[in-house]
Amino acid sequence: MTIVSEATPSSDSMRSRDATVRRFALTDTVFRESTRFSAILVLLILGGVAISLFAGSWEALSKFGFSFLTTESWNPVTENFGALSPIYGTIVTSGIAILIAVPIGIGIAVFLTELCPRPLRRPIGIAVELLAGIPSIIYGIWGLFVFAPFLQTTIQPFIINLFHDVPGLSSLFAGPPYGIGLLTSSLILAIMVLPFITSITKDVFDTVPAVLKESAYGIGCTTWEVTRRVVIPYTRVGIMGGVMLGLGRALGETMAVTFVIGNAHRISASLFAPATTISATIANEFTEADGSLYTSSLVALGLILFVITFIILAIARYMLMRIDARTGA
């Protein structure tokens, strides 16, 4: 009687399985440690940038103190520097740009996902996304030589005459019509951030399950009601992410704003008046900074922009947490 042994095939199978398990375990370990290293690296880079900015701006901060944030004067000759004008210009231009771009961007996204004929969705979507690929200096040149003269000769005189006798608005839209200024740079920024907001909003709108929208349409909801009650609440986090991305682009934009804002270190109530931003000031004057205090003041402006961006993102994250807690998400 011959006994056939199955020990050898079983042993080979066990060894193969053990090797596969060890390989999977090694791959999982490498992946886990790589992602952990990447996360730590981001924090180290962020901390390094903050430390470098603080060290470079220490001379200006120690000399001027808190008055650096509240002083409008910027005089390299007397080495008297204040950041109030660039801070004001940065916040105002970015705020106006977001107020203009967000409703338009969301409206375009709603049109592309809910109303646009299917053959036109892709061409229009590509056309909107192509705006994001245009270099900022092209926006600046177009704004200076085409858009600003158009505003100067048509739009600004009309608005000045329209609100000439209206209390409050008369000072907000006071002349003369320079063409360049806060409003012009805000409109250019709105055009520049529009494709980012539109593209991200459209992508998150596409993630809404079709059954949710079909159910809403089935009970008689209109497109407006479906968008307001279903689509936007479902994608609010993604929409906020797109808005924050656009706001970050607006806060840090340099060349386009430098061309059309006027680069004047003064604060005016009129949106037509020339002004400056933090990025524009650094770009215009960093190569001319021939003293350590001058250079330190420009680096301090960079630190302020870093802090402003961090605070705005923190507030946005807090708002999202409050929304999630209120809705029980």
Short mmCIF file of C-alpha atoms in Angstrom, two decimals:
data_model
loop_
_atom_site.label_atom_id
_atom_site.label_comp_id
_atom_site.label_asym_id
_atom_site.label_seq_id
_atom_site.Cartn_x
_atom_site.Cartn_y
_atom_site.Cartn_z
CA MET A 1 0.00 0.00 0.00
CA THR A 2 1.45 3.35 -1.08
CA ILE A 3 0.82 6.47 1.00
CA VAL A 4 0.95 9.74 -0.88
CA SER A 5 2.25 12.58 1.27
CA GLU A 6 0.84 16.08 0.87
CA ALA A 7 3.35 17.68 3.21
CA THR A 8 5.44 19.27 0.47
CA PRO A 9 2.56 21.12 -1.30
CA SER A 10 1.16 22.24 2.03
CA SER A 11 4.54 23.55 3.14
CA ASP A 12 5.02 25.47 -0.10
CA SER A 13 1.56 26.97 0.22
CA MET A 14 2.23 28.01 3.79
CA ARG A 15 5.53 29.61 2.86
CA SER A 16 3.92 31.48 -0.05
CA ARG A 17 1.14 32.75 2.16
CA ASP A 18 3.60 33.84 4.85
CA ALA A 19 5.67 35.68 2.25
CA THR A 20 2.57 37.42 0.93
CA VAL A 21 1.52 38.44 4.45
CA ARG A 22 5.00 39.77 5.20
CA ARG A 23 5.05 41.69 1.92
CA PHE A 24 1.66 43.24 2.66
CA ALA A 25 2.77 44.11 6.19
CA LEU A 26 5.95 45.74 4.89
CA THR A 27 4.04 47.69 2.24
CA ASP A 28 1.50 48.88 4.81
CA THR A 29 4.28 49.94 7.19
CA VAL A 30 6.11 51.86 4.46
CA PHE A 31 2.88 53.57 3.38
CA ARG A 32 1.93 54.50 6.94
CA GLU A 33 5.36 55.92 7.77
CA SER A 34 5.54 57.80 4.46
CA THR A 35 2.23 59.52 5.06
CA ARG A 36 3.25 60.33 8.64
CA PHE A 37 6.54 61.78 7.43
CA SER A 38 4.71 63.87 4.81
CA ALA A 39 2.35 65.27 7.45
CA ILE A 40 5.23 66.10 9.78
CA LEU A 41 7.18 67.65 6.90
CA VAL A 42 4.30 70.00 6.12
CA LEU A 43 4.21 71.14 9.75
CA LEU A 44 7.99 71.61 9.77
CA ILE A 45 7.88 73.69 6.59
CA LEU A 46 5.03 75.79 7.97
CA GLY A 47 6.90 76.32 11.22
CA GLY A 48 10.10 77.14 9.37
CA VAL A 49 8.37 79.77 7.26
CA ALA A 50 6.80 81.35 10.35
CA ILE A 51 10.10 81.38 12.25
CA SER A 52 11.97 82.85 9.26
CA LEU A 53 9.41 85.61 8.82
CA PHE A 54 9.43 86.43 12.51
CA ALA A 55 13.23 86.51 12.68
CA GLY A 56 13.46 88.69 9.58
CA SER A 57 10.86 91.15 10.85
CA TRP A 58 12.12 91.36 14.43
CA GLU A 59 14.07 94.59 13.89
CA ALA A 60 11.02 96.45 12.56
CA LEU A 61 8.67 94.98 15.16
CA SER A 62 11.01 95.81 18.02
CA LYS A 63 11.49 99.39 16.81
CA PHE A 64 7.88 100.30 15.94
CA GLY A 65 5.99 97.88 18.17
CA PHE A 66 2.22 97.78 17.88
CA SER A 67 2.23 101.15 16.11
CA PHE A 68 3.51 99.33 13.02
CA LEU A 69 -0.02 97.98 12.59
CA THR A 70 -1.80 101.28 13.21
CA THR A 71 0.42 103.75 11.33
CA GLU A 72 -0.41 104.80 7.78
CA SER A 73 2.88 106.53 7.02
CA TRP A 74 5.42 104.69 4.84
CA ASN A 75 8.53 106.81 4.30
CA PRO A 76 11.79 105.04 3.37
CA VAL A 77 13.73 108.33 3.52
CA THR A 78 13.01 108.93 7.19
CA GLU A 79 12.72 105.17 7.88
CA ASN A 80 9.24 105.60 9.29
CA PHE A 81 7.14 102.59 8.34
CA GLY A 82 3.56 101.58 9.04
CA ALA A 83 1.56 98.68 7.67
CA LEU A 84 -1.98 100.03 8.00
CA SER A 85 -2.37 101.08 4.36
CA PRO A 86 -1.23 97.76 2.85
CA ILE A 87 -3.36 95.82 5.35
CA TYR A 88 -6.39 97.93 4.50
CA GLY A 89 -5.87 97.51 0.76
CA THR A 90 -5.33 93.75 1.05
CA ILE A 91 -8.48 93.15 3.09
CA VAL A 92 -10.72 95.48 1.05
CA THR A 93 -9.67 94.23 -2.39
CA SER A 94 -9.88 90.57 -1.37
CA GLY A 95 -13.21 91.06 0.36
CA ILE A 96 -14.81 92.81 -2.61
CA ALA A 97 -13.38 90.22 -5.00
CA ILE A 98 -14.89 87.36 -2.99
CA LEU A 99 -18.25 89.14 -2.67
CA ILE A 100 -18.37 89.43 -6.46
CA ALA A 101 -16.88 86.06 -7.42
CA VAL A 102 -18.71 83.73 -5.01
CA PRO A 103 -22.32 84.29 -6.20
CA ILE A 104 -21.23 84.35 -9.85
CA GLY A 105 -19.12 81.22 -9.42
CA ILE A 106 -21.89 79.32 -7.66
CA GLY A 107 -24.37 80.50 -10.29
CA ILE A 108 -22.14 79.22 -13.11
CA ALA A 109 -21.73 75.89 -11.30
CA VAL A 110 -25.51 75.56 -10.88
CA PHE A 111 -26.03 76.36 -14.55
CA LEU A 112 -23.46 73.79 -15.68
CA THR A 113 -24.80 71.01 -13.46
CA GLU A 114 -28.56 71.65 -13.56
CA LEU A 115 -29.58 73.86 -16.49
CA CYS A 116 -26.98 73.79 -19.24
CA PRO A 117 -27.70 71.57 -22.28
CA ARG A 118 -25.44 68.54 -22.13
CA PRO A 119 -23.53 69.26 -25.38
CA LEU A 120 -22.51 72.68 -24.03
CA ARG A 121 -21.43 71.62 -20.54
CA ARG A 122 -17.96 70.50 -21.43
CA PRO A 123 -17.03 73.45 -23.72
CA ILE A 124 -18.27 76.02 -21.20
CA GLY A 125 -16.59 74.21 -18.31
CA ILE A 126 -13.27 74.11 -20.19
CA ALA A 127 -13.59 77.79 -21.08
CA VAL A 128 -14.09 78.72 -17.43
CA GLU A 129 -11.17 76.56 -16.30
CA LEU A 130 -8.90 78.11 -18.94
CA LEU A 131 -9.21 81.42 -17.10
CA ALA A 132 -7.22 79.85 -14.26
CA GLY A 133 -4.33 79.14 -16.61
CA ILE A 134 -3.82 82.73 -17.69
CA PRO A 135 -0.69 84.20 -16.01
CA SER A 136 -1.39 86.93 -13.51
CA ILE A 137 0.84 89.40 -15.34
CA ILE A 138 -1.43 89.06 -18.39
CA TYR A 139 -4.38 90.02 -16.21
CA GLY A 140 -2.35 92.98 -14.99
CA ILE A 141 -1.43 94.19 -18.48
CA TRP A 142 -5.01 93.76 -19.69
CA GLY A 143 -6.29 95.56 -16.62
CA LEU A 144 -3.91 98.49 -17.05
CA PHE A 145 -4.24 99.05 -20.79
CA VAL A 146 -7.82 97.92 -21.48
CA PHE A 147 -9.96 97.55 -18.38
CA ALA A 148 -8.79 100.61 -16.41
CA PRO A 149 -9.25 103.06 -19.34
CA PHE A 150 -12.72 101.61 -19.94
CA LEU A 151 -13.65 102.17 -16.30
CA GLN A 152 -12.13 105.66 -16.35
CA THR A 153 -14.10 106.88 -19.34
CA THR A 154 -17.43 105.12 -18.86
CA ILE A 155 -18.24 103.29 -15.62
CA GLN A 156 -16.58 105.49 -12.99
CA PRO A 157 -17.98 108.85 -14.24
CA PHE A 158 -21.45 107.29 -14.42
CA ILE A 159 -21.22 105.94 -10.85
CA ILE A 160 -19.82 109.23 -9.52
CA ASN A 161 -22.69 111.19 -11.04
CA LEU A 162 -25.25 108.60 -9.95
CA PHE A 163 -24.29 108.68 -6.25
CA HIS A 164 -23.14 112.29 -6.12
CA ASP A 165 -25.95 113.39 -3.78
CA VAL A 166 -26.43 110.13 -1.86
CA PRO A 167 -25.09 110.34 1.72
CA GLY A 168 -22.42 107.74 2.41
CA LEU A 169 -22.24 106.45 -1.15
CA SER A 170 -21.02 109.83 -2.40
CA SER A 171 -17.80 109.42 -0.42
CA LEU A 172 -17.52 105.72 -1.24
CA PHE A 173 -17.58 106.47 -4.97
CA ALA A 174 -15.90 109.86 -4.95
CA GLY A 175 -13.79 111.05 -7.88
CA PRO A 176 -11.77 111.86 -9.79
CA PRO A 177 -12.03 108.77 -12.01
CA TYR A 178 -8.43 107.57 -12.17
CA GLY A 179 -9.30 104.24 -13.74
CA ILE A 180 -6.88 102.45 -11.43
CA GLY A 181 -7.59 102.00 -7.74
CA LEU A 182 -9.19 99.72 -5.18
CA LEU A 183 -12.29 98.88 -7.19
CA THR A 184 -10.35 98.11 -10.38
CA SER A 185 -7.99 95.75 -8.58
CA SER A 186 -10.94 94.12 -6.82
CA LEU A 187 -12.66 93.45 -10.14
CA ILE A 188 -9.46 91.99 -11.60
CA LEU A 189 -9.10 89.75 -8.55
CA ALA A 190 -12.72 88.65 -8.88
CA ILE A 191 -12.06 87.56 -12.46
CA MET A 192 -8.92 85.71 -11.39
CA VAL A 193 -10.50 83.75 -8.51
CA LEU A 194 -13.74 83.03 -10.38
CA PRO A 195 -12.48 79.90 -12.20
CA PHE A 196 -11.18 78.36 -8.95
CA ILE A 197 -14.48 78.84 -7.14
CA THR A 198 -16.52 77.73 -10.16
CA SER A 199 -14.46 74.62 -10.88
CA ILE A 200 -14.43 73.34 -7.30
CA THR A 201 -18.12 74.14 -6.77
CA LYS A 202 -19.06 72.33 -9.99
CA ASP A 203 -17.02 69.28 -8.97
CA VAL A 204 -18.66 69.05 -5.55
CA PHE A 205 -22.10 69.60 -7.08
CA ASP A 206 -21.44 66.55 -9.28
CA THR A 207 -20.91 64.44 -6.13
CA VAL A 208 -24.51 64.94 -4.97
CA PRO A 209 -26.30 61.57 -5.32
CA ALA A 210 -28.78 61.67 -8.19
CA VAL A 211 -31.43 59.99 -6.04
CA LEU A 212 -31.54 63.00 -3.71
CA LYS A 213 -32.18 65.45 -6.52
CA GLU A 214 -34.61 63.14 -8.28
CA SER A 215 -36.58 62.71 -5.05
CA ALA A 216 -36.79 66.48 -4.62
CA TYR A 217 -37.91 66.97 -8.21
CA GLY A 218 -40.38 64.14 -7.72
CA ILE A 219 -42.25 65.95 -4.96
CA GLY A 220 -42.54 69.07 -7.09
CA CYS A 221 -39.48 71.13 -6.10
CA THR A 222 -38.14 73.66 -8.56
CA THR A 223 -34.51 73.89 -9.63
CA TRP A 224 -34.00 76.78 -7.20
CA GLU A 225 -35.47 74.77 -4.32
CA VAL A 226 -33.39 71.70 -5.17
CA THR A 227 -30.24 73.80 -5.31
CA ARG A 228 -31.00 75.65 -2.10
CA ARG A 229 -32.39 72.79 -0.02
CA VAL A 230 -30.47 69.78 -1.35
CA VAL A 231 -27.37 70.57 -3.38
CA ILE A 232 -25.84 73.43 -1.39
CA PRO A 233 -26.41 71.89 2.08
CA TYR A 234 -24.95 68.58 0.89
CA THR A 235 -21.82 70.26 -0.54
CA ARG A 236 -21.32 73.17 1.87
CA VAL A 237 -17.89 71.96 3.00
CA GLY A 238 -16.65 71.69 -0.57
CA ILE A 239 -18.07 75.11 -1.45
CA MET A 240 -16.34 76.64 1.56
CA GLY A 241 -13.11 74.99 0.44
CA GLY A 242 -13.43 76.59 -2.98
CA VAL A 243 -14.16 79.97 -1.45
CA MET A 244 -11.14 79.69 0.84
CA LEU A 245 -8.93 78.71 -2.10
CA GLY A 246 -10.15 81.74 -4.01
CA LEU A 247 -9.65 83.99 -0.99
CA GLY A 248 -6.12 82.69 -0.53
CA ARG A 249 -5.39 83.48 -4.17
CA ALA A 250 -6.84 86.97 -3.77
CA LEU A 251 -4.90 87.72 -0.59
CA GLY A 252 -1.57 86.70 -2.08
CA GLU A 253 -1.97 87.99 -5.63
CA THR A 254 0.87 90.31 -6.57
CA MET A 255 1.51 91.26 -10.18
CA ALA A 256 -2.04 91.83 -11.41
CA VAL A 257 -2.84 94.00 -8.39
CA THR A 258 0.44 95.91 -8.71
CA PHE A 259 -0.49 97.02 -12.22
CA VAL A 260 -3.93 98.44 -11.43
CA ILE A 261 -4.13 99.46 -7.77
CA GLY A 262 -2.05 102.64 -8.02
CA ASN A 263 0.52 101.72 -5.32
CA ALA A 264 -0.24 104.65 -3.03
CA HIS A 265 0.41 104.30 0.71
CA ARG A 266 -2.70 106.06 1.90
CA ILE A 267 -6.18 105.15 3.04
CA SER A 268 -9.15 106.73 1.32
CA ALA A 269 -12.87 106.19 1.76
CA SER A 270 -13.33 106.14 -2.00
CA LEU A 271 -13.07 102.83 -3.85
CA PHE A 272 -11.82 104.76 -6.88
CA ALA A 273 -8.74 106.07 -5.05
CA PRO A 274 -5.28 104.53 -5.58
CA ALA A 275 -4.08 102.29 -2.76
CA THR A 276 -1.70 99.40 -2.17
CA THR A 277 -1.64 95.86 -0.80
CA ILE A 278 0.89 93.86 1.17
CA SER A 279 1.95 91.79 -1.82
CA ALA A 280 2.18 94.79 -4.12
CA THR A 281 4.29 96.72 -1.62
CA ILE A 282 6.74 93.85 -1.20
CA ALA A 283 7.02 93.31 -4.96
CA ASN A 284 7.52 97.00 -5.71
CA GLU A 285 10.02 97.87 -3.00
CA PHE A 286 11.98 94.78 -2.00
CA THR A 287 14.70 95.35 -4.62
CA GLU A 288 14.99 98.99 -3.51
CA ALA A 289 15.30 98.23 0.19
CA ASP A 290 18.86 99.43 0.94
CA GLY A 291 18.67 99.38 4.74
CA SER A 292 18.16 96.65 7.28
CA LEU A 293 15.17 98.41 8.83
CA TYR A 294 13.56 98.87 5.41
CA THR A 295 14.05 95.20 4.57
CA SER A 296 12.81 94.12 7.99
CA SER A 297 9.66 96.20 7.54
CA LEU A 298 8.91 94.49 4.22
CA VAL A 299 9.46 91.07 5.81
CA ALA A 300 7.12 92.17 8.61
CA LEU A 301 4.48 92.82 5.96
CA GLY A 302 4.95 89.25 4.79
CA LEU A 303 4.51 88.03 8.36
CA ILE A 304 1.29 90.03 8.68
CA LEU A 305 -0.05 88.51 5.45
CA PHE A 306 0.85 85.05 6.77
CA VAL A 307 -1.03 85.73 10.02
CA ILE A 308 -4.06 87.20 8.22
CA THR A 309 -4.32 84.14 5.98
CA PHE A 310 -3.97 81.80 8.97
CA ILE A 311 -6.67 83.64 10.93
CA ILE A 312 -9.11 83.64 8.01
CA LEU A 313 -8.62 79.91 7.42
CA ALA A 314 -9.04 79.23 11.14
CA ILE A 315 -12.29 81.22 11.21
CA ALA A 316 -13.55 79.33 8.16
CA ARG A 317 -12.75 76.01 9.79
CA TYR A 318 -14.51 77.07 12.97
CA MET A 319 -17.58 78.09 10.99
CA LEU A 320 -17.67 74.69 9.32
CA MET A 321 -17.42 72.96 12.70
CA ARG A 322 -20.34 75.04 14.00
CA ILE A 323 -22.40 74.19 10.92
CA ASP A 324 -21.67 70.48 11.29
CA ALA A 325 -22.52 70.58 15.00
CA ARG A 326 -25.79 72.42 14.35
CA THR A 327 -26.88 70.01 11.62
CA GLY A 328 -25.68 66.92 13.48
CA ALA A 329 -23.33 65.90 10.65
#
